[in-house]
PDB file of C-alpha atoms and ligand atoms in Angstrom:
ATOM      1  CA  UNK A  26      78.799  96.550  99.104  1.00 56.00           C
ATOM      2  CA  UNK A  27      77.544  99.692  97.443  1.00 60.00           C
ATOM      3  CA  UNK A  28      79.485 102.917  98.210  1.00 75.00           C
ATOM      4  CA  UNK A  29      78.592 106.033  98.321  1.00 92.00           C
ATOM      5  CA  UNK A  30      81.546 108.174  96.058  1.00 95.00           C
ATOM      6  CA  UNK A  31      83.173 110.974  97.751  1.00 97.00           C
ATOM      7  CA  UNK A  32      85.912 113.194  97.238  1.00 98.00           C
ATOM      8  CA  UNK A  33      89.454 112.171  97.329  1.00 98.00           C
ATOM      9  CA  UNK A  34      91.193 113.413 100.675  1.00 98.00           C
ATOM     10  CA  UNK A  35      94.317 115.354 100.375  1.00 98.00           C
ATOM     11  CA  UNK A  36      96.141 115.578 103.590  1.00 98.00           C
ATOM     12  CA  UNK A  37      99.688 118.191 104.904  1.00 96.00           C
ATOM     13  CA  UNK A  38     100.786 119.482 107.912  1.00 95.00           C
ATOM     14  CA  UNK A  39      99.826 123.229 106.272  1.00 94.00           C
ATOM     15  CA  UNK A  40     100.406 124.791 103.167  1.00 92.00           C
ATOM     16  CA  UNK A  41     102.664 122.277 101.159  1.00 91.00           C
ATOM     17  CA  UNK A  42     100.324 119.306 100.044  1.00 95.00           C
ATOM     18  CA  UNK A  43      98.887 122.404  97.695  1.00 95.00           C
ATOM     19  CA  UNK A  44     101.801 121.721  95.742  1.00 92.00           C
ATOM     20  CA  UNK A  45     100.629 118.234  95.176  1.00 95.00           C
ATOM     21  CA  UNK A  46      96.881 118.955  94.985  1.00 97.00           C
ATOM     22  CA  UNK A  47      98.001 121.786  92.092  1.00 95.00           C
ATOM     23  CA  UNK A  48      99.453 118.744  90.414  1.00 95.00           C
ATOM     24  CA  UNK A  49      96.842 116.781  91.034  1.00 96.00           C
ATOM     25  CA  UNK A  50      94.199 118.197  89.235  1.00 96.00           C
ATOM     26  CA  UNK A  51      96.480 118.974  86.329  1.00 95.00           C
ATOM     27  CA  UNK A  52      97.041 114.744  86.343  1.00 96.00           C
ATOM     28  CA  UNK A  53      93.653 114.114  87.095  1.00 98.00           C
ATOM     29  CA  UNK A  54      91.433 117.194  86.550  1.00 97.00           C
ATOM     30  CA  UNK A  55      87.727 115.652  86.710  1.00 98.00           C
ATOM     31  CA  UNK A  56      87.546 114.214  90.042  1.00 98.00           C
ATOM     32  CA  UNK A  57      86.600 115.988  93.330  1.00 98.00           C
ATOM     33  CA  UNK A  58      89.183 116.439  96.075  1.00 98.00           C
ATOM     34  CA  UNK A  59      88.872 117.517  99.866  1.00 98.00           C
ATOM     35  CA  UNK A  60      92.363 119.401 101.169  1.00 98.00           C
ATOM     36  CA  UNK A  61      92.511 119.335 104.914  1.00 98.00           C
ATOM     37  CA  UNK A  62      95.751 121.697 106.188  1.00 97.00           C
ATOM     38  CA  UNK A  63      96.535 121.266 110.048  1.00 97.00           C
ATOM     39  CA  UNK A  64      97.982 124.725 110.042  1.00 96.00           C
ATOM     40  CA  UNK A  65      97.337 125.079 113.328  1.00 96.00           C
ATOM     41  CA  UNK A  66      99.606 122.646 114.364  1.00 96.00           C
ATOM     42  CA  UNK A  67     102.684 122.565 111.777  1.00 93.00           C
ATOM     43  CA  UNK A  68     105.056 122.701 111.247  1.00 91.00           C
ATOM     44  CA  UNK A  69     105.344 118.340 112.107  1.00 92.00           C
ATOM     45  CA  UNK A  70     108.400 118.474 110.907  1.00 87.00           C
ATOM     46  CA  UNK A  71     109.822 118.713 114.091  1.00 87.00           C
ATOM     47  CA  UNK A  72     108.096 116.599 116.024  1.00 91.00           C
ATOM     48  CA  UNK A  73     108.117 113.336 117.678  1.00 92.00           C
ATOM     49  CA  UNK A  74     106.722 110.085 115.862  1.00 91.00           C
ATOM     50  CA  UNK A  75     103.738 109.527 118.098  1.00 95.00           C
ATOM     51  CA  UNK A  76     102.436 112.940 118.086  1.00 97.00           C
ATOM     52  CA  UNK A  77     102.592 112.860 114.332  1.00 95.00           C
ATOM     53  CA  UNK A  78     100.951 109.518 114.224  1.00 97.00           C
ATOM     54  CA  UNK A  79      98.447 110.961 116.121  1.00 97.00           C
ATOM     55  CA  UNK A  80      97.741 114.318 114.122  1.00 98.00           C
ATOM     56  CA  UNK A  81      97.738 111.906 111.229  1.00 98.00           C
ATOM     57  CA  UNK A  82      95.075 109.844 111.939  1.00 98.00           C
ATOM     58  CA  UNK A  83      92.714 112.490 113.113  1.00 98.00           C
ATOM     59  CA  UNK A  84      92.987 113.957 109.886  1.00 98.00           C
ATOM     60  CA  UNK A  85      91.970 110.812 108.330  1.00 98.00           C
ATOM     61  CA  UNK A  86      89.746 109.925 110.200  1.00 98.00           C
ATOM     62  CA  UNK A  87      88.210 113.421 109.763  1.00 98.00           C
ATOM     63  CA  UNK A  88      88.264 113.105 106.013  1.00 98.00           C
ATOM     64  CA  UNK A  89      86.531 109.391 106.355  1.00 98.00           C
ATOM     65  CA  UNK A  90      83.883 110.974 108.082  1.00 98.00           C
ATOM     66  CA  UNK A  91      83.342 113.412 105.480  1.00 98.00           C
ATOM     67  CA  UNK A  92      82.957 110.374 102.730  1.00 97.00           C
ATOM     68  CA  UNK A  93      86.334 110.128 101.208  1.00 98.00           C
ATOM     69  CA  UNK A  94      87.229 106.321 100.607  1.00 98.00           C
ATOM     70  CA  UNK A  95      91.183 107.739  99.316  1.00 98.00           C
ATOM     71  CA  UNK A  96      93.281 109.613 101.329  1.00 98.00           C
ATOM     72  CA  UNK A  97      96.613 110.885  99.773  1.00 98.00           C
ATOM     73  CA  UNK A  98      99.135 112.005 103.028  1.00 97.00           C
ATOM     74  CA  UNK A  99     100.557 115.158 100.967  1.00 96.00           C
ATOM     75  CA  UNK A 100     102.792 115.538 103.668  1.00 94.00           C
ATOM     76  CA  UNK A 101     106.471 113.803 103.700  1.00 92.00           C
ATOM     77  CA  UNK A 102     106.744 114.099 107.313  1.00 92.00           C
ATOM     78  CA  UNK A 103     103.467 112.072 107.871  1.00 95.00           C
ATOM     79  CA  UNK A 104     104.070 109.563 105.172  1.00 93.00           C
ATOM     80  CA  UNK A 105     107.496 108.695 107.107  1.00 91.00           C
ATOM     81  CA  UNK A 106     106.308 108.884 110.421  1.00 91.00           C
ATOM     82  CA  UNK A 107     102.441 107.131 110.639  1.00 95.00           C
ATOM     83  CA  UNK A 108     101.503 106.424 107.118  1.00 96.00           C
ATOM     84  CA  UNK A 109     102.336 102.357 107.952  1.00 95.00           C
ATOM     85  CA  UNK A 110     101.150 102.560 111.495  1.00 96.00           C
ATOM     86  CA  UNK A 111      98.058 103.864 109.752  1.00 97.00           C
ATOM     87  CA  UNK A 112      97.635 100.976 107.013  1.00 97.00           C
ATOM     88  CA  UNK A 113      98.798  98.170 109.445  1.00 96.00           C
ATOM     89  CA  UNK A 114      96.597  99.588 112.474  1.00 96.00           C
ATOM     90  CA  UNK A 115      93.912 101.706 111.927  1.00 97.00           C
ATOM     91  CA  UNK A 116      92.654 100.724 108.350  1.00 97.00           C
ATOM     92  CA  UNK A 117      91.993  97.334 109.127  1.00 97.00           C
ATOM     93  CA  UNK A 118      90.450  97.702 112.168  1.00 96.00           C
ATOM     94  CA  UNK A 119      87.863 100.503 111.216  1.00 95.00           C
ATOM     95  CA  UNK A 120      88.023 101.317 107.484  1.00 97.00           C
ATOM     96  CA  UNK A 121      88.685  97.824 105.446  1.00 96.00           C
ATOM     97  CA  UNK A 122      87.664  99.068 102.353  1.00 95.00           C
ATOM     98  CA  UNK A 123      89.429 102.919 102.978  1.00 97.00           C
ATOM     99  CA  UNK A 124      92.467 103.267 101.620  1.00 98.00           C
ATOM    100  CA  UNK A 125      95.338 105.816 102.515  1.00 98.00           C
ATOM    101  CA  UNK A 126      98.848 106.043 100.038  1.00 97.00           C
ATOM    102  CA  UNK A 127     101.719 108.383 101.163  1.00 96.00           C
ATOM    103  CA  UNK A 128     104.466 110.438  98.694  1.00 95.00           C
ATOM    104  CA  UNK A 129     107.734 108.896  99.465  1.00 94.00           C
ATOM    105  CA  UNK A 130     107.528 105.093  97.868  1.00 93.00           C
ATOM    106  CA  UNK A 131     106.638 106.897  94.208  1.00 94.00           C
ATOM    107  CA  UNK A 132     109.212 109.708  94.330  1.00 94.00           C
ATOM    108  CA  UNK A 133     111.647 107.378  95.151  1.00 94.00           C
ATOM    109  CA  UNK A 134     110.487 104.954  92.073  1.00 92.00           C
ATOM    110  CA  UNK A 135     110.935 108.098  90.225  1.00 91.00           C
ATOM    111  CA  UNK A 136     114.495 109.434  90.890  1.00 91.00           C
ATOM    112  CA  UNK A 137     116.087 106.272  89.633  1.00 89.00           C
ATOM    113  CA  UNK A 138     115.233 107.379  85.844  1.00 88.00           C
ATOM    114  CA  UNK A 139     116.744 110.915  86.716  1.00 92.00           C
ATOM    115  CA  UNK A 140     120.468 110.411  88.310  1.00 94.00           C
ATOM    116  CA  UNK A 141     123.418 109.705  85.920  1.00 95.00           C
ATOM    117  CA  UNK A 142     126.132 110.135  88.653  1.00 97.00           C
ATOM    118  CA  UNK A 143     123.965 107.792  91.202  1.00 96.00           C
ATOM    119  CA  UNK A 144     124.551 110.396  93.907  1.00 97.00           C
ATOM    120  CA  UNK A 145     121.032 111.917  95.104  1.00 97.00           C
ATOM    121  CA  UNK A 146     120.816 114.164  98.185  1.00 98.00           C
ATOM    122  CA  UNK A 147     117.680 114.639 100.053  1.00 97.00           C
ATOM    123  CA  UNK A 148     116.119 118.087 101.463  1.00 98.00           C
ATOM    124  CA  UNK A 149     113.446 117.341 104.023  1.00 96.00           C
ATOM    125  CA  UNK A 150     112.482 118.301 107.625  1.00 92.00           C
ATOM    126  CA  UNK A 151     114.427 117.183 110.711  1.00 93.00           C
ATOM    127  CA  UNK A 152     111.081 114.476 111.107  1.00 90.00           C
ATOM    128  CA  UNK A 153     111.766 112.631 107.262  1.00 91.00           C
ATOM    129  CA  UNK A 154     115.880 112.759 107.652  1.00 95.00           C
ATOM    130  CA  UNK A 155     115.936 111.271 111.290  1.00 92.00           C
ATOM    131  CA  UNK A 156     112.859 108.565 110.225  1.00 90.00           C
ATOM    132  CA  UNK A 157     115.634 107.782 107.125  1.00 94.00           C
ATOM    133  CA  UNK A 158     112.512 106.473 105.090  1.00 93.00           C
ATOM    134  CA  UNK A 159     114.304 107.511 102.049  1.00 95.00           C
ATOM    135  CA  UNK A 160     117.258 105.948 102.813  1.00 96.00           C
ATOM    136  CA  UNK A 161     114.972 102.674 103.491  1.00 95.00           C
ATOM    137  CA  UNK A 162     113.650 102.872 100.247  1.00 94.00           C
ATOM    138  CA  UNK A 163     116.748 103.904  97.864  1.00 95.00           C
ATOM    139  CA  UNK A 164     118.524 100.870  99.566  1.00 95.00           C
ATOM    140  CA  UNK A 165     115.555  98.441  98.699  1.00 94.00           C
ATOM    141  CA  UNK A 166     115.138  99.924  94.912  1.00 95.00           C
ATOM    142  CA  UNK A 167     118.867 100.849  93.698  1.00 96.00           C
ATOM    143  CA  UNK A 168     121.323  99.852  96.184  1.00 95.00           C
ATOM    144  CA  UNK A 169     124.182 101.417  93.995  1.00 95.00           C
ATOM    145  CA  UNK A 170     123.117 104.302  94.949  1.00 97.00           C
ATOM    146  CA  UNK A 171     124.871 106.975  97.459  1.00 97.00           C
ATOM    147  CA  UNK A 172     122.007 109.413  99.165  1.00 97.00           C
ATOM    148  CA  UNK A 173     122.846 112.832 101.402  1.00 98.00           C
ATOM    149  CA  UNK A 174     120.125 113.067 103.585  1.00 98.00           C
ATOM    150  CA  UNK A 175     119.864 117.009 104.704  1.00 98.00           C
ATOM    151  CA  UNK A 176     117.828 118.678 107.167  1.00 97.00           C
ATOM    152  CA  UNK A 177     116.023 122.212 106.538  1.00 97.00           C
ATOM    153  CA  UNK A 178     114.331 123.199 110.108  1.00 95.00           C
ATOM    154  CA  UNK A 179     113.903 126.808 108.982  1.00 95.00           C
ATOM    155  CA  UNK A 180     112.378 126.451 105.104  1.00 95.00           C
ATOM    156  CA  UNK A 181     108.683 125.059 106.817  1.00 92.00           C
ATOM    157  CA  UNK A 182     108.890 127.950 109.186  1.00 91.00           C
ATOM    158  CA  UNK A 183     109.369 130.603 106.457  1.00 92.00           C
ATOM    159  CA  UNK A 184     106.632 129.584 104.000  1.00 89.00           C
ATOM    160  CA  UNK A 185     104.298 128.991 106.769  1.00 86.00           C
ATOM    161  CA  UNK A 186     104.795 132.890 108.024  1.00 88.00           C
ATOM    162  CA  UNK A 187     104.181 133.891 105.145  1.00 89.00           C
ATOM    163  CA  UNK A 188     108.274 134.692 104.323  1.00 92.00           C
ATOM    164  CA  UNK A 189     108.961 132.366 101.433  1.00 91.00           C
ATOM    165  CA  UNK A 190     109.208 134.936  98.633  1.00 91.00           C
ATOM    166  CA  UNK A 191     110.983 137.702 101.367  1.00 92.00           C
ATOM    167  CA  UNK A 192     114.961 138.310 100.885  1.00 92.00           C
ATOM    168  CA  UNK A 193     115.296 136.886 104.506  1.00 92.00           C
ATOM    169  CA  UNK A 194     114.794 133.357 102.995  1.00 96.00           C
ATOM    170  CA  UNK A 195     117.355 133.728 100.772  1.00 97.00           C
ATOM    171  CA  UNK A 196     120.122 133.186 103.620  1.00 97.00           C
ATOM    172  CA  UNK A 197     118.651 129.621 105.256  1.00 97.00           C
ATOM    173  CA  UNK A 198     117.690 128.256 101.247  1.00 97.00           C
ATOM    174  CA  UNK A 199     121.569 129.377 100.331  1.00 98.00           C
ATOM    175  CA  UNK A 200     122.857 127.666 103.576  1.00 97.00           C
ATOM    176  CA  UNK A 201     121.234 123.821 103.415  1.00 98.00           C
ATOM    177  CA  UNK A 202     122.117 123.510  99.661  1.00 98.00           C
ATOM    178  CA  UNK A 203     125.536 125.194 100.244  1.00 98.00           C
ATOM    179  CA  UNK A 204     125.795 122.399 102.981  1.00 98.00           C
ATOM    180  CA  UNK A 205     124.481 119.285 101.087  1.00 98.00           C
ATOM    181  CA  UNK A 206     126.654 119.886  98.085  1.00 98.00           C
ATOM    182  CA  UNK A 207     130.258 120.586 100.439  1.00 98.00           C
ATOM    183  CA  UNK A 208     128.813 116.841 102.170  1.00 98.00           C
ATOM    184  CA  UNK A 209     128.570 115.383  98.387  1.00 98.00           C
ATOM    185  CA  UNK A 210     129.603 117.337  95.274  1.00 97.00           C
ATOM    186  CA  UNK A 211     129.043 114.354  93.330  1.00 97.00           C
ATOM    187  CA  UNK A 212     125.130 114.578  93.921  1.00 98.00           C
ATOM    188  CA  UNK A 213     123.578 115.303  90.573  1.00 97.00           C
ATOM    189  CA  UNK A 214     120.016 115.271  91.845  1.00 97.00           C
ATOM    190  CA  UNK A 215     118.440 116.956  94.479  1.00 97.00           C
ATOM    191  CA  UNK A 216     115.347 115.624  95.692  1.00 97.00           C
ATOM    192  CA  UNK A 217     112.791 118.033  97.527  1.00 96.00           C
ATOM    193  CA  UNK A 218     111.649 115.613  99.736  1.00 94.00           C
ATOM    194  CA  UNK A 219     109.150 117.887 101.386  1.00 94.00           C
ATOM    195  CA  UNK A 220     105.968 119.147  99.959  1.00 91.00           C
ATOM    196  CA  UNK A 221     106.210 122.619 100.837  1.00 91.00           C
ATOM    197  CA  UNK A 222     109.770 123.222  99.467  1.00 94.00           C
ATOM    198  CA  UNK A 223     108.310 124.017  96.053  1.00 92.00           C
ATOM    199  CA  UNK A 224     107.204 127.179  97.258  1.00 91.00           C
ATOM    200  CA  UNK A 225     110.592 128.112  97.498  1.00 95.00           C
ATOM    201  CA  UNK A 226     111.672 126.532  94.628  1.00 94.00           C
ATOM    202  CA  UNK A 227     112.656 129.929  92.518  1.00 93.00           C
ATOM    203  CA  UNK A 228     115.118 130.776  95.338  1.00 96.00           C
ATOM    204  CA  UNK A 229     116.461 127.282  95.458  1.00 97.00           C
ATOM    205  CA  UNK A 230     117.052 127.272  91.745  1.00 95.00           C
ATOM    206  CA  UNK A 231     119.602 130.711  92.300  1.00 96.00           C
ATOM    207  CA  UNK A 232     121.696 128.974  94.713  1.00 97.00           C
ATOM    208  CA  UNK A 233     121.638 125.006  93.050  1.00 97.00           C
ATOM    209  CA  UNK A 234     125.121 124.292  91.378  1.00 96.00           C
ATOM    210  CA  UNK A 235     124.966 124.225  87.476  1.00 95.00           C
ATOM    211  CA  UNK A 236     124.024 120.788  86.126  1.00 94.00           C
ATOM    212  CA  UNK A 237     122.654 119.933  89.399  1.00 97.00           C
ATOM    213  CA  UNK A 238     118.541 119.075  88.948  1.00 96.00           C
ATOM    214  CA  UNK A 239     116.069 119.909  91.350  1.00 97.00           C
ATOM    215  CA  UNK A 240     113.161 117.238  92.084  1.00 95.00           C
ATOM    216  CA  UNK A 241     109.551 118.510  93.359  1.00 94.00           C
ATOM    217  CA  UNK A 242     106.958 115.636  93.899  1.00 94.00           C
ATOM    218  CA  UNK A 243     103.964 117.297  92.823  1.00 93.00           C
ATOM    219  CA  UNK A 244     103.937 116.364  89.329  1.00 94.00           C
ATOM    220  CA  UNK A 245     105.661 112.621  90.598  1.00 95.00           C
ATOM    221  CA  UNK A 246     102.723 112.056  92.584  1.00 96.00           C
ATOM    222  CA  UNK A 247      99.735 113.189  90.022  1.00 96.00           C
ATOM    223  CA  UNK A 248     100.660 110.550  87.725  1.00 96.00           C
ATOM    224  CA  UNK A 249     101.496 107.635  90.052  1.00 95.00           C
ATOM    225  CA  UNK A 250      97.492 108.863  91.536  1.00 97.00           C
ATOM    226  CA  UNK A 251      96.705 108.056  88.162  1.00 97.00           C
ATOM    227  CA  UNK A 252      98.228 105.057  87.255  1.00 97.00           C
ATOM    228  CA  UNK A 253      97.031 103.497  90.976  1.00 97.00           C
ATOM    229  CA  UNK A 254      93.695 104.457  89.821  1.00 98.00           C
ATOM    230  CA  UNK A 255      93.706 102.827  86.496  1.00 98.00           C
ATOM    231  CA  UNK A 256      94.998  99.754  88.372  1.00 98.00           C
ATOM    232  CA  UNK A 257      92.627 100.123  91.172  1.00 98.00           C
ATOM    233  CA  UNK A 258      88.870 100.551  88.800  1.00 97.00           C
ATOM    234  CA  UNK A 259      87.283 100.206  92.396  1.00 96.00           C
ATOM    235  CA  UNK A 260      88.242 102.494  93.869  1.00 97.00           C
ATOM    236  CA  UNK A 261      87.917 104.906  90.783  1.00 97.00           C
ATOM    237  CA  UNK A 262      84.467 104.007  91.074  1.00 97.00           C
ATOM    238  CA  UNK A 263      84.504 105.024  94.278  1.00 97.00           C
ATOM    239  CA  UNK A 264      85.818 108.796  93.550  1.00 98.00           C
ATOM    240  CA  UNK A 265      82.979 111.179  92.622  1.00 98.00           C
ATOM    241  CA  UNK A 266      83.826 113.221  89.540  1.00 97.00           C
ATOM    242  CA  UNK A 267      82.978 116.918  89.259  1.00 97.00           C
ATOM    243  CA  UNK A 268      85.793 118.976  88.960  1.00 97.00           C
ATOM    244  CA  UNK A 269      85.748 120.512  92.012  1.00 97.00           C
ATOM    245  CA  UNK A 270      88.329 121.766  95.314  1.00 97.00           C
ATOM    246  CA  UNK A 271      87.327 121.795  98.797  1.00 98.00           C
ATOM    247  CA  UNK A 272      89.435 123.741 101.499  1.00 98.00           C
ATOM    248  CA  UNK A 273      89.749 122.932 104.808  1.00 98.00           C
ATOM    249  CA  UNK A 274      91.962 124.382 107.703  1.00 98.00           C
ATOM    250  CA  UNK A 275      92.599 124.214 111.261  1.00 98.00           C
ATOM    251  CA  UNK A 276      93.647 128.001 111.571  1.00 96.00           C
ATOM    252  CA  UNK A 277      91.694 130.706 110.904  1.00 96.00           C
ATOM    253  CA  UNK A 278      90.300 130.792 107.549  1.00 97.00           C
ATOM    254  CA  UNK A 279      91.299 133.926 106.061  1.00 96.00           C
ATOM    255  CA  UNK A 280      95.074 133.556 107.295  1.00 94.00           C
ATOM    256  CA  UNK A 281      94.934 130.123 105.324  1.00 95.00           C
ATOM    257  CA  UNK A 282      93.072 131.766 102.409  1.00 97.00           C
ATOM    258  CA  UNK A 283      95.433 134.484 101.658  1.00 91.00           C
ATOM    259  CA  UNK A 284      98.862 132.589 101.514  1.00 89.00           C
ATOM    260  CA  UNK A 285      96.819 129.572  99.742  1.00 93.00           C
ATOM    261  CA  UNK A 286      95.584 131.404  96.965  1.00 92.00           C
ATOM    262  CA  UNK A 287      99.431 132.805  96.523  1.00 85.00           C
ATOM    263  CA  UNK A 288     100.551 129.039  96.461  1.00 83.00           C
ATOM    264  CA  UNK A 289      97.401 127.825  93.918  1.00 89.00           C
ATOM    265  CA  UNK A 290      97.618 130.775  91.696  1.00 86.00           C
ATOM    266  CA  UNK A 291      93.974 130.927  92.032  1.00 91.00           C
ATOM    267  CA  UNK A 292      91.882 132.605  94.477  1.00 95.00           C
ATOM    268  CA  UNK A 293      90.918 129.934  97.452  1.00 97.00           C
ATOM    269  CA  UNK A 294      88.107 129.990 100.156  1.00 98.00           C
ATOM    270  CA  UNK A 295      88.467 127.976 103.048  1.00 98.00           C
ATOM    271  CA  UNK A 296      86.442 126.822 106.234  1.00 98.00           C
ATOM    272  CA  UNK A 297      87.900 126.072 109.881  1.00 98.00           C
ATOM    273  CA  UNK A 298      87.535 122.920 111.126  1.00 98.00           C
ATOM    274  CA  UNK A 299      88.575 121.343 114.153  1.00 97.00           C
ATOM    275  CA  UNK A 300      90.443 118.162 114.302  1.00 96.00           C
TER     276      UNK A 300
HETATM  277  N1  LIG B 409     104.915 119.420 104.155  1.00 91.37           N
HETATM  278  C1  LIG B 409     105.402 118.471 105.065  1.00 91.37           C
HETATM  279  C2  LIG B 409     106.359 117.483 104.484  1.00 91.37           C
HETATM  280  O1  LIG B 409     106.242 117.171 103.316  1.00 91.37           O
HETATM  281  C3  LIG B 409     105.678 118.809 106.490  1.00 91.37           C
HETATM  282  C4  LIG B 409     106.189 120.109 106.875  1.00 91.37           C
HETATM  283  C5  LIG B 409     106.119 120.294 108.363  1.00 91.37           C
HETATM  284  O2  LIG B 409     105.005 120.400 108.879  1.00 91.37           O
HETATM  285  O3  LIG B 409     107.169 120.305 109.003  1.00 91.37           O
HETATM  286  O4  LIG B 409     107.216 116.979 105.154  1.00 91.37           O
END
């Protein structure tokens, strides 16, 4: 069947699948992407798996109607809770030729090359730690190894208000690592398993034990995007290619582009939508 190409779909709960779109378009800078934040409903982090599911698949669903055939949940939280509901249920049903990849199966190829001690902890929201999806997949890829699983309620709620770079952050980022390393001071590796942590990644860096390396996904997931689309020449052919960025939000518009164009580095104009 001939397709139509469209943009590639980029999916989070708000403002943290920027981090992966940034890294993205530095992987993969000629194709078109389509950045739907649900900022009027996150954080997800904290909520239960069948309203996530069902956030989830509006979104996508949302993003299929507007012609992308690749959706990329940018959003840890959603990956763990609905991404496989969404491949086993809804794709095959409506979209058999759509196709919709999550963050947490490459990041955790990933952090095998990275750990000498084989201790890894894990920083994610209440949703990802109680789903244990990394846990899941650590145990199926490198059994040897021992992972802390952490949760941060507060670090969604600060970069959403706007308070990431604020000295009240300082406090919760101190406490959660403080806590994760006093669990396991053998970790060596500390994954940011959620895609808005980066934000706050130059206060996590002040309070991270010396010798202890901090993981973001972003650049992770630009080049396993990449390497699925060299395997997948299909689908590539089904991703239109003019280097552009679409924004779109479920809060108001100039809230969204404000604190976006902080996160991109680069001024960012958004439209409201309604999921
Ligand atoms: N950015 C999301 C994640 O990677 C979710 C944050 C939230 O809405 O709680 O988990």
């Amino acid at each position: 069947m001939e397709h139509t190409a469209g943009k590639i779909g980029v999916f989070d709960s708000g403002y943290g699948g920027l981090t992966i779109l940034k890294e993205m378009r530095r992987a993969l800078p000629d194709y078109d992407y389509l950045y739907v934040g649900d900022n009027a409903r996150a954080p997800y982090g904290t909520r239960s798996f069948d309203v996530v599911f069902d956030f989830t698949r509006q979104a996508v669903e949302e993003l299929f109607r507007r012609g992308c055939h690749l959706v990329i949940l940018a959003c840890n939280t959603a990956s763990a809770k609905a991404l496989r509901s969404i491949q086993q249920h809804v794709l095959p049903v409506g979209y058999p030729d759509r196709r919709v990849l999550g963050v947490i199966r490459p990041t955790v190829e990933a952090v095998g090359e990275i750990t000498r001690t084989r201790h890894i902890g894990l920083l994610a929201t209440p949703g990802t730690v109680r789903s244990h999806s990394y846990r899941m997949e650590i145990e199926k890829l490198y059994p040897e190894m021992k992972i802390t699983e952490t949760a941060c309620p507060m670090w969604v709620p600060l970069i959403e208000e706007g308070e990431a770079y604020g000295d009240g952050a300082d406090y919760f980022v101190k406490k959660y690592i403080d806590a994760i390393m006093t669990e396991d001071p053998e970790i060596d590796t500390l994954l940011l398993g959620c895609t808005h942590y980066p934000i706050l990644l130059p206060k996590i860096e002040k309070y991270v034990p010396e010798g202890v390396r901090v993981i973001a996904q972003g650049g992770i997931v630009g080049d396993s995007l990449a390497d699925y689309l060299r395997r997948h020449p299909e689908m590539d052919a089904r991703c239109s290619k003019n280097g552009t960025v679409e924004f779109l939000t479920t809060e108001n518009a100039a809230i969204f582009d404000r604190l976006a164009s902080l996160f991109m580095e680069t001024p960012v104009e958004s439209t409201r939508i309604t999921l």
